[in-house]
Coordinates of C-alpha atoms in Angstrom, one line a residue:
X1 CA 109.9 94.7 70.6
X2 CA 106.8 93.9 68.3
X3 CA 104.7 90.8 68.6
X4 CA 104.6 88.3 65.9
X5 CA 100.8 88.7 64.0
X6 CA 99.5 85.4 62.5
X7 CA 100.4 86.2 59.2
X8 CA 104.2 85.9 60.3
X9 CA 104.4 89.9 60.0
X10 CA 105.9 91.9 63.3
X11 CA 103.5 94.6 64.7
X12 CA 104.8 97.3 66.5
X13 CA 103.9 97.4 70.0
X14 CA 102.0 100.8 71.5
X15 CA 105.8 101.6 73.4
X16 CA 107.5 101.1 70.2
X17 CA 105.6 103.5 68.3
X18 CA 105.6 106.0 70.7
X19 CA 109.3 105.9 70.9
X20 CA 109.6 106.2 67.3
X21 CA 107.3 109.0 67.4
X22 CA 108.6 110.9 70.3
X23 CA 111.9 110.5 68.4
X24 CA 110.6 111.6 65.6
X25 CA 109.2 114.9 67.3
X26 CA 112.7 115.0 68.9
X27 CA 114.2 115.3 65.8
X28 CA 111.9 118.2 64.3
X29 CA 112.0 120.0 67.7
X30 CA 116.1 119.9 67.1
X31 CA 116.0 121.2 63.6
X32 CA 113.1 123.9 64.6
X33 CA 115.2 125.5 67.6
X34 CA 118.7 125.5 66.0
X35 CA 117.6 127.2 63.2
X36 CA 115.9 129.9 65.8
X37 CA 119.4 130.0 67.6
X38 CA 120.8 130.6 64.2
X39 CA 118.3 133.0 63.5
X40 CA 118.4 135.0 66.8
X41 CA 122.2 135.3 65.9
X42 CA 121.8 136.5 62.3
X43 CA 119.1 138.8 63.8
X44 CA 122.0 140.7 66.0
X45 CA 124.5 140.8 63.2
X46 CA 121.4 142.7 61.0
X47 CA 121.4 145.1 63.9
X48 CA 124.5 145.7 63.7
X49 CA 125.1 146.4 60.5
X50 CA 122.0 148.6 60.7
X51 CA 123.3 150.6 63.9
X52 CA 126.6 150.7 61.2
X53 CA 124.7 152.7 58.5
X54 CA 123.4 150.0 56.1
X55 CA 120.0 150.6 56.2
X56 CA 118.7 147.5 53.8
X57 CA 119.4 145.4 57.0
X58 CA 116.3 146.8 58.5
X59 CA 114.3 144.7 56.4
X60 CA 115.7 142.1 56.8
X61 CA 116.1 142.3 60.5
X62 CA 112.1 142.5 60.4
X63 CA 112.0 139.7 57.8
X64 CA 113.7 137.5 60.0
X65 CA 111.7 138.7 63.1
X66 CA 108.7 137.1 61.1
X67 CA 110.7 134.0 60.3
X68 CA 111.3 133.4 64.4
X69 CA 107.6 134.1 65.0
X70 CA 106.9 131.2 62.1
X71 CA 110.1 128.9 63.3
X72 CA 108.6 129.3 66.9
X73 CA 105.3 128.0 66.6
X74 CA 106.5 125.3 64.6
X75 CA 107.9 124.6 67.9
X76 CA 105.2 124.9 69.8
X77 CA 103.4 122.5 67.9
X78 CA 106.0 120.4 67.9
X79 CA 106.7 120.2 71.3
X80 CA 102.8 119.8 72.3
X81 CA 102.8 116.9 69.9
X82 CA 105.8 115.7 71.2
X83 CA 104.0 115.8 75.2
X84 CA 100.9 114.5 74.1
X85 CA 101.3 111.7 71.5
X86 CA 105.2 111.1 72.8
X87 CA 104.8 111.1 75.8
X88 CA 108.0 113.2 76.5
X89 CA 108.8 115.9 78.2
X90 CA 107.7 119.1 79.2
X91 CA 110.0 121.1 79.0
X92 CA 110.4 121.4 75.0
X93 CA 106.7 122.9 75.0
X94 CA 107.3 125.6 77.5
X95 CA 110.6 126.7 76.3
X96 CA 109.0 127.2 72.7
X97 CA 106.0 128.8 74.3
X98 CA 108.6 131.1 76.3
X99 CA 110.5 132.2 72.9
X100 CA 107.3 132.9 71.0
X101 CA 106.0 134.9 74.1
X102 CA 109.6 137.1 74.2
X103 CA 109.6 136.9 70.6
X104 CA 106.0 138.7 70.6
X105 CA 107.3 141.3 73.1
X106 CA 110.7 141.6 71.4
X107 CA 108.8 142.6 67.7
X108 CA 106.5 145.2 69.5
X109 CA 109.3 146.7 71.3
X110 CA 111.1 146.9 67.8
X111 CA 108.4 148.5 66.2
X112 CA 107.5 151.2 68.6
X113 CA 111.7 152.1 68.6
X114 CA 112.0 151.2 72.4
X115 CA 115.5 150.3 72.0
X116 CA 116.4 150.2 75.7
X117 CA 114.0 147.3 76.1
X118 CA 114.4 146.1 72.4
X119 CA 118.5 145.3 72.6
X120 CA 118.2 143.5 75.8
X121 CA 115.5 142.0 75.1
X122 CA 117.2 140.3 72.2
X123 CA 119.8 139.3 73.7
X124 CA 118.2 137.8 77.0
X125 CA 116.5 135.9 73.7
X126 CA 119.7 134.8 72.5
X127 CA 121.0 133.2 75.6
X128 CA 117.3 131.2 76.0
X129 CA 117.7 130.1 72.4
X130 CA 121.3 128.8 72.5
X131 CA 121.0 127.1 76.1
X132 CA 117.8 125.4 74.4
X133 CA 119.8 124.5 71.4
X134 CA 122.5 122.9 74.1
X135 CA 119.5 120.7 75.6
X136 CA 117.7 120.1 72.6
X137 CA 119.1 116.9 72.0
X138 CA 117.1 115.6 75.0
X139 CA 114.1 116.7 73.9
X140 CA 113.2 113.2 72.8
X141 CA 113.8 111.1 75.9
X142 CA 110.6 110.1 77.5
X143 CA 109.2 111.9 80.6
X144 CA 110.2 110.9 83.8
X145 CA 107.2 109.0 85.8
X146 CA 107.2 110.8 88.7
X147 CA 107.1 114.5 87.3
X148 CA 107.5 116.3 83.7
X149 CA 108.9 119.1 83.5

């Protein structure tokens, strides 16, 4: 709780505020990766309907591989500020930092036409992204004492 100052006002106390803020990065982390999962799965339905002939999808298959990039280190950020100032977990950074990373392989893959890396690829992407949107909703618990991860 917050101490009493001696104008009669409650201040927070150093705990408090970095539970509000590492709920606060929670939060953002949440909104960041389940719009990726979302993403990731509009992503394969563009592919889809590209493989099927409508060839407009292409574009926006690429617009949305630039979206992930942008969504994803969001998340990154989030998630270090979320470790550093929040004192939560781990795990939030290196998950983001694992997306962006497949991400970046996944939109080179795409671009040089290596489809028999660029289609699993996505969909190893897809699983990542969804399990993290499962977990996501721990992302704002503190970190354990004893290890962080």
């Amino acid at each position: 709780m917050g101490a009493e100052a001696a104008d009669g006002k409650t201040t927070l106390s150093a705990t408090d505020g970095r539970a509000r803020r590492r709920r606060a990065y929670g939060r953002g982390y949440a909104v960041l990766m389940y719009t990726v999962a979302l993403v990731y799965f509009g992503q394969a339905v563009l592919a889809g309907q590209f493989l099927s002939g409508s060839y407009d999808a292409l574009r926006w298959h690429q617009y949305g591989a630039t979206l992930t990039d942008a969504l994803l280190f969001c998340a990154l950020v989030v998630g270090a500020l979320l470790r550093r100032h929040g004192k939560g977990k781990l795990w939030p950074f290196l998950a983001a930092l694992t997306l962006l990373l497949a991400n970046q392989a996944q939109n080179g893959a795409g671009a040089a036409r290596l489809l028999s890396l660029h289609i699993p690829l996505g969909v190893a992407m897809i699983a990542g992204a969804f399990l993290v949107a499962l977990r996501v909703r721990h992302a704002g618990e503190p970190a354990d004492t004893g290890t962080s991860a």
